[in-house]
Amino acid sequence: MQERPITILGIETSCDETAAAVVADGLIIKSSVVASQVKLHEKYGGVVPEIASRAHLEKISQVVAEALEQANVTKDDIDAVAVANQPGLAIALIVGVTAAKTLSFAWEKPLIGIDHLHAHIQSAVLADEDLQLPAVALIVSGGHTSLYDYESPLKPKLLGSTIDDAAGEAFDKVATILKLSYPGGPAIEKTAQNGNPKAIKFPHTMLDKNSLDFSFSGIKTAVLYYCRGQDMKGENKVDSMSPQQIADIAASFQKTVVDVLVKKTKLAAEKIGAKTVLLGGGVAANTLLRTALEQMCNATSRKLLVAPKRYCTDNAVMVASLAYYKFKAGLFADLTLEPKAYSQ
Ligand code: KG4
Ligand code: ZN
């Protein structure tokens, strides 16, 4: 008799997307529903935690119901309920965690707590199940920039992370300085298409030459000084700049960030002798980053696995997929599961 697949409902509310998905055996995506809050945060140029939390609360029941309906399953087909409980905005995470605990209790199904960043790695693993180890994973999102030594889905080891701004945060802040639309990453990428990446020299902050940590606040400040002058007393020159000048700033900034990300990933790959490089997180949607990493991997005989674009930004497929491995390992949470702002 063929075994019934392990079917998991995943829930994600760590930042500004309310998401639910049903995934069978870690790889078969039966549904994925994402309610984006971009419109709500647009006018603030960044995610406002209280607004995010309230919007999650309004949407969560409907999003979960849709995920079950699209997957054509009922609670009886679900083997476990998984939720991203760390890291993220605590008052946003709590909505998903409370929903997952409630469903787990009411349906009498096991509960699984998932690290949101480990789930981002999983979205790259989804691209090819037969990945060759050792692998290095670069996770670049709005809140995080981290390098991992990926030994298995359950054991990613942190090698380095940002000491200040995350890469996506830098994209978002520079987009605000350049008066581009929100979210900043896609807006910078689009504007940069017409720009010269060599037009302006922004600092490539590498920290110590062997360091696998990142720092992006210096690059962001350099763009700010470029537009406002060193003393910050001048007018923001952006209003009087030509579209070409703005495109040149966007292209030069993007190239600087990508150069740093690729150099550090190469260093990490050399350090652990990686055969594979995994790329995930919202900034992984950036074409220049994908291409530059691809070139680095080709030149160093490594395989690059990139999360499919729709699973780069926050989603619950990556949560339900990773939860399958925790399910098989018997790593369940109980009703004391709490949202945590930082990974623990
Ligand atoms: O992973 P994600 O959806 O949320 C967090 O966990 O933070 O990432 C969102 C981030 C935002 O900062 C957004 O500007 C950035 O990903 N992003 C991009 C692109 N698309 C999204 N950054 C650069 N280029 C893009 N095409
Ligand atoms: Zn994320």
CSV table of C-alpha atoms and ligand atoms in Angstrom, one decimal:
chain,number,residue,atom,x,y,z
A,1,MET,CA,0.0,0.0,0.0
A,2,GLN,CA,1.3,3.4,-0.9
A,3,GLU,CA,2.0,5.7,2.1
A,4,ARG,CA,-0.1,8.8,2.5
A,5,PRO,CA,2.1,11.9,2.0
A,6,ILE,CA,2.8,14.0,5.1
A,7,THR,CA,0.7,17.1,4.6
A,8,ILE,CA,1.6,20.3,6.5
A,9,LEU,CA,-0.2,23.6,6.8
A,10,GLY,CA,2.4,26.5,7.1
A,11,ILE,CA,1.7,30.0,8.4
A,12,GLU,CA,3.9,33.1,8.0
A,13,THR,CA,3.3,36.5,9.6
A,14,SER,CA,6.8,37.7,10.5
A,15,CYS,CA,6.8,41.0,8.7
A,16,ASP,CA,4.4,42.4,6.1
A,17,GLU,CA,2.9,39.4,4.3
A,18,THR,CA,0.1,37.3,5.7
A,19,ALA,CA,0.7,33.8,4.2
A,20,ALA,CA,-0.5,30.3,4.4
A,21,ALA,CA,0.4,27.2,2.3
A,22,VAL,CA,-0.2,23.5,2.2
A,23,VAL,CA,2.9,21.4,1.2
A,24,ALA,CA,3.0,17.6,1.0
A,25,ASP,CA,6.2,15.6,1.7
A,26,GLY,CA,8.2,18.9,1.9
A,27,LEU,CA,8.2,19.4,-1.9
A,28,ILE,CA,4.7,19.1,-3.4
A,29,ILE,CA,3.2,22.5,-3.2
A,30,LYS,CA,-0.6,22.1,-3.0
A,31,SER,CA,-1.4,25.8,-2.3
A,32,SER,CA,0.3,29.1,-1.5
A,33,VAL,CA,-1.7,32.2,-0.5
A,34,VAL,CA,0.0,35.5,0.3
A,35,ALA,CA,-1.8,38.7,1.3
A,36,SER,CA,0.7,41.5,0.8
A,37,GLN,CA,0.5,44.7,2.9
A,38,VAL,CA,2.6,46.8,0.6
A,39,LYS,CA,-0.2,49.3,0.0
A,40,LEU,CA,-0.6,49.9,3.7
A,41,HIS,CA,3.1,50.7,4.4
A,42,GLU,CA,3.8,52.5,1.2
A,43,LYS,CA,3.3,56.0,2.4
A,44,TYR,CA,5.6,55.4,5.4
A,45,GLY,CA,8.5,54.1,3.2
A,46,GLY,CA,8.9,51.1,5.5
A,47,VAL,CA,6.9,48.5,7.5
A,48,VAL,CA,5.0,50.0,10.5
A,49,PRO,CA,4.8,47.1,13.1
A,50,GLU,CA,1.4,48.1,14.6
A,51,ILE,CA,-0.2,48.4,11.2
A,52,ALA,CA,1.4,45.1,10.1
A,53,SER,CA,0.0,43.3,13.2
A,54,ARG,CA,-3.5,44.6,12.8
A,55,ALA,CA,-3.6,43.7,9.1
A,56,HIS,CA,-2.3,40.2,9.9
A,57,LEU,CA,-5.2,39.8,12.4
A,58,GLU,CA,-7.7,41.0,9.9
A,59,LYS,CA,-6.5,38.6,7.1
A,60,ILE,CA,-5.2,35.4,8.9
A,61,SER,CA,-8.4,33.4,9.0
A,62,GLN,CA,-9.3,34.1,5.4
A,63,VAL,CA,-5.7,33.4,4.2
A,64,VAL,CA,-5.6,30.0,6.0
A,65,ALA,CA,-9.1,29.1,4.7
A,66,GLU,CA,-8.1,29.9,1.2
A,67,ALA,CA,-4.9,27.8,1.5
A,68,LEU,CA,-6.9,24.8,2.6
A,69,GLU,CA,-9.5,25.4,-0.2
A,70,GLN,CA,-6.9,25.8,-2.9
A,71,ALA,CA,-5.2,22.7,-1.8
A,72,ASN,CA,-8.5,20.9,-1.8
A,73,VAL,CA,-7.9,19.5,1.7
A,74,THR,CA,-9.7,19.7,5.0
A,75,LYS,CA,-8.3,19.6,8.5
A,76,ASP,CA,-8.5,15.8,8.4
A,77,ASP,CA,-5.8,15.7,5.7
A,78,ILE,CA,-3.4,17.9,7.7
A,79,ASP,CA,-0.7,16.1,9.7
A,80,ALA,CA,0.8,19.2,11.4
A,81,VAL,CA,0.5,23.0,11.7
A,82,ALA,CA,3.8,24.9,11.2
A,83,VAL,CA,4.5,28.5,11.9
A,84,ALA,CA,7.4,30.9,11.6
A,85,ASN,CA,7.9,32.0,15.2
A,86,GLN,CA,11.3,33.8,14.9
A,87,PRO,CA,12.9,36.1,13.9
A,88,GLY,CA,10.7,39.0,12.9
A,89,LEU,CA,8.5,41.8,14.3
A,90,ALA,CA,7.2,40.3,17.6
A,91,ILE,CA,3.8,41.9,17.3
A,92,ALA,CA,3.5,40.5,13.8
A,93,LEU,CA,4.8,37.0,14.6
A,94,ILE,CA,2.3,36.7,17.5
A,95,VAL,CA,-0.6,36.7,15.1
A,96,GLY,CA,0.7,33.7,13.1
A,97,VAL,CA,1.8,31.9,16.3
A,98,THR,CA,-1.5,32.3,18.0
A,99,ALA,CA,-3.4,31.2,14.9
A,100,ALA,CA,-1.2,28.1,14.6
A,101,LYS,CA,-1.5,27.2,18.3
A,102,THR,CA,-5.3,27.6,18.1
A,103,LEU,CA,-5.5,25.3,15.0
A,104,SER,CA,-3.1,22.8,16.5
A,105,PHE,CA,-5.2,22.6,19.7
A,106,ALA,CA,-8.6,22.5,18.0
A,107,TRP,CA,-7.6,20.0,15.3
A,108,GLU,CA,-5.5,17.9,17.7
A,109,LYS,CA,-2.5,18.1,15.3
A,110,PRO,CA,1.2,18.6,16.2
A,111,LEU,CA,2.6,22.1,16.2
A,112,ILE,CA,6.0,22.9,14.6
A,113,GLY,CA,7.9,26.2,15.2
A,114,ILE,CA,10.1,27.3,12.3
A,115,ASP,CA,12.9,29.8,12.0
A,116,HIS,CA,12.0,32.3,9.3
A,117,LEU,CA,15.6,32.5,8.0
A,118,HIS,CA,16.1,28.8,7.8
A,119,ALA,CA,12.8,28.7,5.9
A,120,HIS,CA,14.3,31.2,3.4
A,121,ILE,CA,17.2,28.8,2.9
A,122,GLN,CA,14.6,26.0,2.3
A,123,SER,CA,13.0,28.0,-0.6
A,124,ALA,CA,16.4,27.7,-2.4
A,125,VAL,CA,16.6,24.0,-1.6
A,126,LEU,CA,13.2,23.6,-3.3
A,127,ALA,CA,14.9,24.4,-6.6
A,128,ASP,CA,16.8,21.0,-6.5
A,129,GLU,CA,16.4,18.3,-3.9
A,130,ASP,CA,19.6,16.6,-4.8
A,131,LEU,CA,21.9,19.4,-3.7
A,132,GLN,CA,25.5,18.6,-3.1
A,133,LEU,CA,27.0,19.3,0.3
A,134,PRO,CA,28.7,21.2,1.7
A,135,ALA,CA,26.7,24.2,0.8
A,136,VAL,CA,26.8,27.8,1.7
A,137,ALA,CA,23.5,29.8,1.9
A,138,LEU,CA,23.2,33.5,1.5
A,139,ILE,CA,19.9,34.9,2.8
A,140,VAL,CA,19.3,38.5,1.9
A,141,SER,CA,16.0,40.1,3.0
A,142,GLY,CA,14.5,43.3,4.3
A,143,GLY,CA,15.5,42.5,7.9
A,144,HIS,CA,18.5,40.1,7.5
A,145,THR,CA,21.7,39.5,5.6
A,146,SER,CA,23.2,36.2,6.7
A,147,LEU,CA,25.6,33.5,5.5
A,148,TYR,CA,25.1,29.9,6.7
A,149,ASP,CA,27.0,26.6,6.4
A,150,TYR,CA,24.1,24.4,5.3
A,151,GLU,CA,24.7,20.9,6.5
A,152,SER,CA,21.0,19.8,6.5
A,153,PRO,CA,17.6,21.4,6.7
A,154,LEU,CA,17.7,21.1,10.5
A,155,LYS,CA,21.3,22.3,11.0
A,156,PRO,CA,22.2,25.5,9.2
A,157,LYS,CA,25.2,27.1,11.0
A,158,LEU,CA,25.4,30.8,11.0
A,159,LEU,CA,28.8,32.0,9.6
A,160,GLY,CA,28.1,35.7,9.5
A,161,SER,CA,25.5,38.4,9.4
A,162,THR,CA,25.0,42.1,9.1
A,163,ILE,CA,26.2,44.3,12.0
A,164,ASP,CA,23.9,47.1,11.1
A,165,ASP,CA,21.4,47.5,8.1
A,166,ALA,CA,20.3,44.5,6.1
A,167,ALA,CA,20.8,44.5,2.4
A,168,GLY,CA,17.1,44.9,1.6
A,169,GLU,CA,16.8,47.7,4.2
A,170,ALA,CA,19.6,49.6,2.5
A,171,PHE,CA,17.7,49.2,-0.9
A,172,ASP,CA,14.6,50.5,0.8
A,173,LYS,CA,16.3,53.5,2.5
A,174,VAL,CA,18.2,54.5,-0.6
A,175,ALA,CA,15.0,54.3,-2.6
A,176,THR,CA,13.5,56.7,-0.1
A,177,ILE,CA,16.5,59.1,-0.5
A,178,LEU,CA,16.1,58.9,-4.3
A,179,LYS,CA,12.3,59.4,-3.9
A,180,LEU,CA,11.5,56.2,-5.7
A,181,SER,CA,8.5,54.0,-5.0
A,182,TYR,CA,8.1,51.4,-2.2
A,183,PRO,CA,9.3,48.7,-1.7
A,184,GLY,CA,12.7,50.0,-2.7
A,185,GLY,CA,14.4,46.9,-4.0
A,186,PRO,CA,12.4,46.4,-7.2
A,187,ALA,CA,12.3,50.3,-7.7
A,188,ILE,CA,16.1,50.6,-7.5
A,189,GLU,CA,16.5,47.6,-9.8
A,190,LYS,CA,14.2,49.1,-12.4
A,191,THR,CA,15.8,52.6,-12.2
A,192,ALA,CA,19.3,51.1,-12.3
A,193,GLN,CA,18.6,49.5,-15.7
A,194,ASN,CA,19.2,52.9,-17.4
A,195,GLY,CA,22.2,53.8,-15.2
A,196,ASN,CA,26.0,53.5,-15.3
A,197,PRO,CA,27.1,51.3,-12.4
A,198,LYS,CA,30.6,52.8,-12.6
A,199,ALA,CA,29.4,56.4,-12.5
A,200,ILE,CA,29.9,56.9,-8.7
A,201,LYS,CA,32.3,55.2,-6.3
A,202,PHE,CA,30.4,54.2,-3.1
A,203,PRO,CA,32.4,52.4,-0.3
A,204,HIS,CA,32.7,48.7,-0.5
A,205,THR,CA,32.5,47.9,3.3
A,206,MET,CA,34.2,44.6,3.7
A,207,LEU,CA,35.0,44.9,7.5
A,208,ASP,CA,38.0,42.7,8.3
A,209,LYS,CA,39.3,40.9,5.2
A,210,ASN,CA,38.4,37.5,6.6
A,211,SER,CA,35.1,38.6,8.2
A,212,LEU,CA,31.9,37.0,7.0
A,213,ASP,CA,29.9,39.8,8.6
A,214,PHE,CA,28.3,42.6,6.6
A,215,SER,CA,27.8,46.3,7.0
A,216,PHE,CA,25.5,48.3,4.7
A,217,SER,CA,24.9,51.5,6.7
A,218,GLY,CA,28.1,53.2,5.3
A,219,ILE,CA,26.9,52.7,1.7
A,220,LYS,CA,23.5,54.0,2.5
A,221,THR,CA,25.0,57.1,4.3
A,222,ALA,CA,27.3,57.7,1.3
A,223,VAL,CA,24.3,57.9,-1.0
A,224,LEU,CA,22.7,60.3,1.5
A,225,TYR,CA,25.8,62.5,1.6
A,226,TYR,CA,26.0,62.4,-2.2
A,227,CYS,CA,22.4,63.8,-2.4
A,228,ARG,CA,22.5,66.2,0.6
A,229,GLY,CA,26.1,67.2,1.0
A,230,GLN,CA,28.5,66.1,3.8
A,231,ASP,CA,27.1,68.5,6.3
A,232,MET,CA,23.5,67.4,5.5
A,233,LYS,CA,22.5,71.1,5.5
A,234,GLY,CA,21.9,71.3,1.7
A,235,GLU,CA,18.7,70.6,0.0
A,236,ASN,CA,18.1,67.1,-1.2
A,237,LYS,CA,19.5,67.5,-4.8
A,238,VAL,CA,17.3,64.7,-6.0
A,239,ASP,CA,14.5,67.0,-7.1
A,240,SER,CA,16.8,68.9,-9.4
A,241,MET,CA,18.7,65.8,-10.8
A,242,SER,CA,18.1,64.4,-14.2
A,243,PRO,CA,16.6,60.9,-14.6
A,244,GLN,CA,20.0,59.8,-15.8
A,245,GLN,CA,21.8,61.1,-12.7
A,246,ILE,CA,19.3,59.2,-10.5
A,247,ALA,CA,19.7,56.1,-12.6
A,248,ASP,CA,23.5,56.4,-12.2
A,249,ILE,CA,23.2,56.6,-8.4
A,250,ALA,CA,20.8,53.6,-8.3
A,251,ALA,CA,23.1,51.5,-10.6
A,252,SER,CA,26.2,52.4,-8.7
A,253,PHE,CA,24.6,51.7,-5.3
A,254,GLN,CA,23.2,48.3,-6.5
A,255,LYS,CA,26.5,47.3,-8.0
A,256,THR,CA,28.3,48.1,-4.7
A,257,VAL,CA,25.9,46.0,-2.6
A,258,VAL,CA,26.0,43.1,-5.1
A,259,ASP,CA,29.8,43.2,-5.2
A,260,VAL,CA,30.0,43.0,-1.4
A,261,LEU,CA,27.4,40.1,-1.2
A,262,VAL,CA,29.2,38.1,-3.9
A,263,LYS,CA,32.7,38.6,-2.4
A,264,LYS,CA,31.6,37.5,1.1
A,265,THR,CA,29.7,34.5,-0.3
A,266,LYS,CA,32.8,33.5,-2.3
A,267,LEU,CA,34.9,33.8,0.9
A,268,ALA,CA,32.4,31.7,2.9
A,269,ALA,CA,32.3,29.1,0.1
A,270,GLU,CA,36.1,28.8,0.1
A,271,LYS,CA,36.2,28.6,3.9
A,272,ILE,CA,33.8,25.6,4.0
A,273,GLY,CA,34.8,24.1,0.6
A,274,ALA,CA,31.2,24.5,-0.6
A,275,LYS,CA,30.1,22.6,-3.7
A,276,THR,CA,26.8,24.4,-3.8
A,277,VAL,CA,25.6,28.0,-3.1
A,278,LEU,CA,22.0,28.6,-2.0
A,279,LEU,CA,20.4,32.0,-2.4
A,280,GLY,CA,17.1,33.1,-0.8
A,281,GLY,CA,15.2,36.1,0.7
A,282,GLY,CA,13.5,39.1,-0.9
A,283,VAL,CA,16.8,40.6,-2.4
A,284,ALA,CA,17.4,37.3,-4.1
A,285,ALA,CA,14.8,38.5,-6.6
A,286,ASN,CA,17.4,41.0,-7.9
A,287,THR,CA,18.7,40.0,-11.3
A,288,LEU,CA,22.1,41.6,-11.0
A,289,LEU,CA,22.7,39.6,-7.8
A,290,ARG,CA,21.6,36.4,-9.4
A,291,THR,CA,23.8,36.9,-12.4
A,292,ALA,CA,26.8,37.9,-10.4
A,293,LEU,CA,26.5,34.9,-8.1
A,294,GLU,CA,26.0,32.7,-11.2
A,295,GLN,CA,29.2,34.0,-12.7
A,296,MET,CA,31.1,33.5,-9.5
A,297,CYS,CA,29.8,29.9,-9.2
A,298,ASN,CA,30.6,29.1,-12.8
A,299,ALA,CA,34.1,30.5,-12.4
A,300,THR,CA,34.7,28.4,-9.2
A,301,SER,CA,32.9,25.2,-10.4
A,302,ARG,CA,30.1,25.5,-7.9
A,303,LYS,CA,26.4,25.0,-8.4
A,304,LEU,CA,24.1,27.9,-7.6
A,305,LEU,CA,20.5,27.1,-6.4
A,306,VAL,CA,18.3,30.2,-6.3
A,307,ALA,CA,14.8,30.3,-4.8
A,308,PRO,CA,12.1,30.7,-7.5
A,309,LYS,CA,11.2,34.4,-7.7
A,310,ARG,CA,7.7,33.9,-6.2
A,311,TYR,CA,9.3,32.2,-3.1
A,312,CYS,CA,12.1,34.8,-2.6
A,313,THR,CA,9.9,37.2,-0.7
A,314,ASP,CA,8.0,36.0,2.4
A,315,ASN,CA,5.6,33.1,1.8
A,316,ALA,CA,4.4,30.1,3.8
A,317,VAL,CA,5.5,27.4,1.3
A,318,MET,CA,9.1,27.7,2.7
A,319,VAL,CA,7.6,27.3,6.2
A,320,ALA,CA,5.5,24.2,5.4
A,321,SER,CA,8.4,22.7,3.4
A,322,LEU,CA,11.0,23.0,6.1
A,323,ALA,CA,8.5,21.7,8.7
A,324,TYR,CA,8.4,18.4,6.9
A,325,TYR,CA,12.0,17.6,8.0
A,326,LYS,CA,11.2,18.7,11.6
A,327,PHE,CA,8.1,16.4,11.5
A,328,LYS,CA,10.1,13.4,10.4
A,329,ALA,CA,12.7,14.2,13.1
A,330,GLY,CA,9.9,14.4,15.7
A,331,LEU,CA,10.9,18.0,16.5
A,332,PHE,CA,7.5,19.4,17.7
A,333,ALA,CA,6.7,22.5,19.7
A,334,ASP,CA,3.9,22.7,22.3
A,335,LEU,CA,1.5,25.4,23.3
A,336,THR,CA,4.2,27.4,25.1
A,337,LEU,CA,5.7,28.3,21.7
A,338,GLU,CA,6.4,32.0,21.7
A,339,PRO,CA,7.2,34.6,19.0
A,340,LYS,CA,10.8,35.8,19.2
A,341,ALA,CA,12.2,38.9,17.6
A,342,TYR,CA,15.6,37.2,17.2
A,343,SER,CA,16.7,33.7,16.2
A,344,GLN,CA,17.5,31.5,19.2
B,1,KG4,O1,12.3,38.4,2.5
B,1,KG4,P1,11.4,39.6,2.4
B,1,KG4,O2,10.1,39.5,1.7
B,1,KG4,O3,11.0,40.1,3.8
B,1,KG4,C1,11.9,40.0,4.9
B,1,KG4,O4,11.9,38.9,5.5
B,1,KG4,O5,12.5,41.1,5.2
B,1,KG4,O6,12.3,40.7,1.8
B,1,KG4,C2,11.9,42.0,1.5
B,1,KG4,C3,13.1,42.9,1.0
B,1,KG4,C4,12.7,44.4,0.9
B,1,KG4,O7,13.7,45.1,1.5
B,1,KG4,C5,12.7,44.6,-0.6
B,1,KG4,O8,13.1,45.9,-1.0
B,1,KG4,C6,13.7,43.6,-1.1
B,1,KG4,O9,13.5,42.4,-0.3
B,1,KG4,N1,13.6,43.2,-2.5
B,1,KG4,C7,14.6,43.5,-3.5
B,1,KG4,C8,14.0,43.1,-4.7
B,1,KG4,N2,12.7,42.6,-4.5
B,1,KG4,C9,12.5,42.7,-3.1
B,1,KG4,N3,15.8,44.0,-3.3
B,1,KG4,C10,16.5,44.2,-4.5
B,1,KG4,N4,16.1,43.8,-5.7
B,1,KG4,C11,14.8,43.3,-5.9
B,1,KG4,N5,14.4,43.0,-7.1
B,2,ZN,ZN,11.8,37.1,5.0
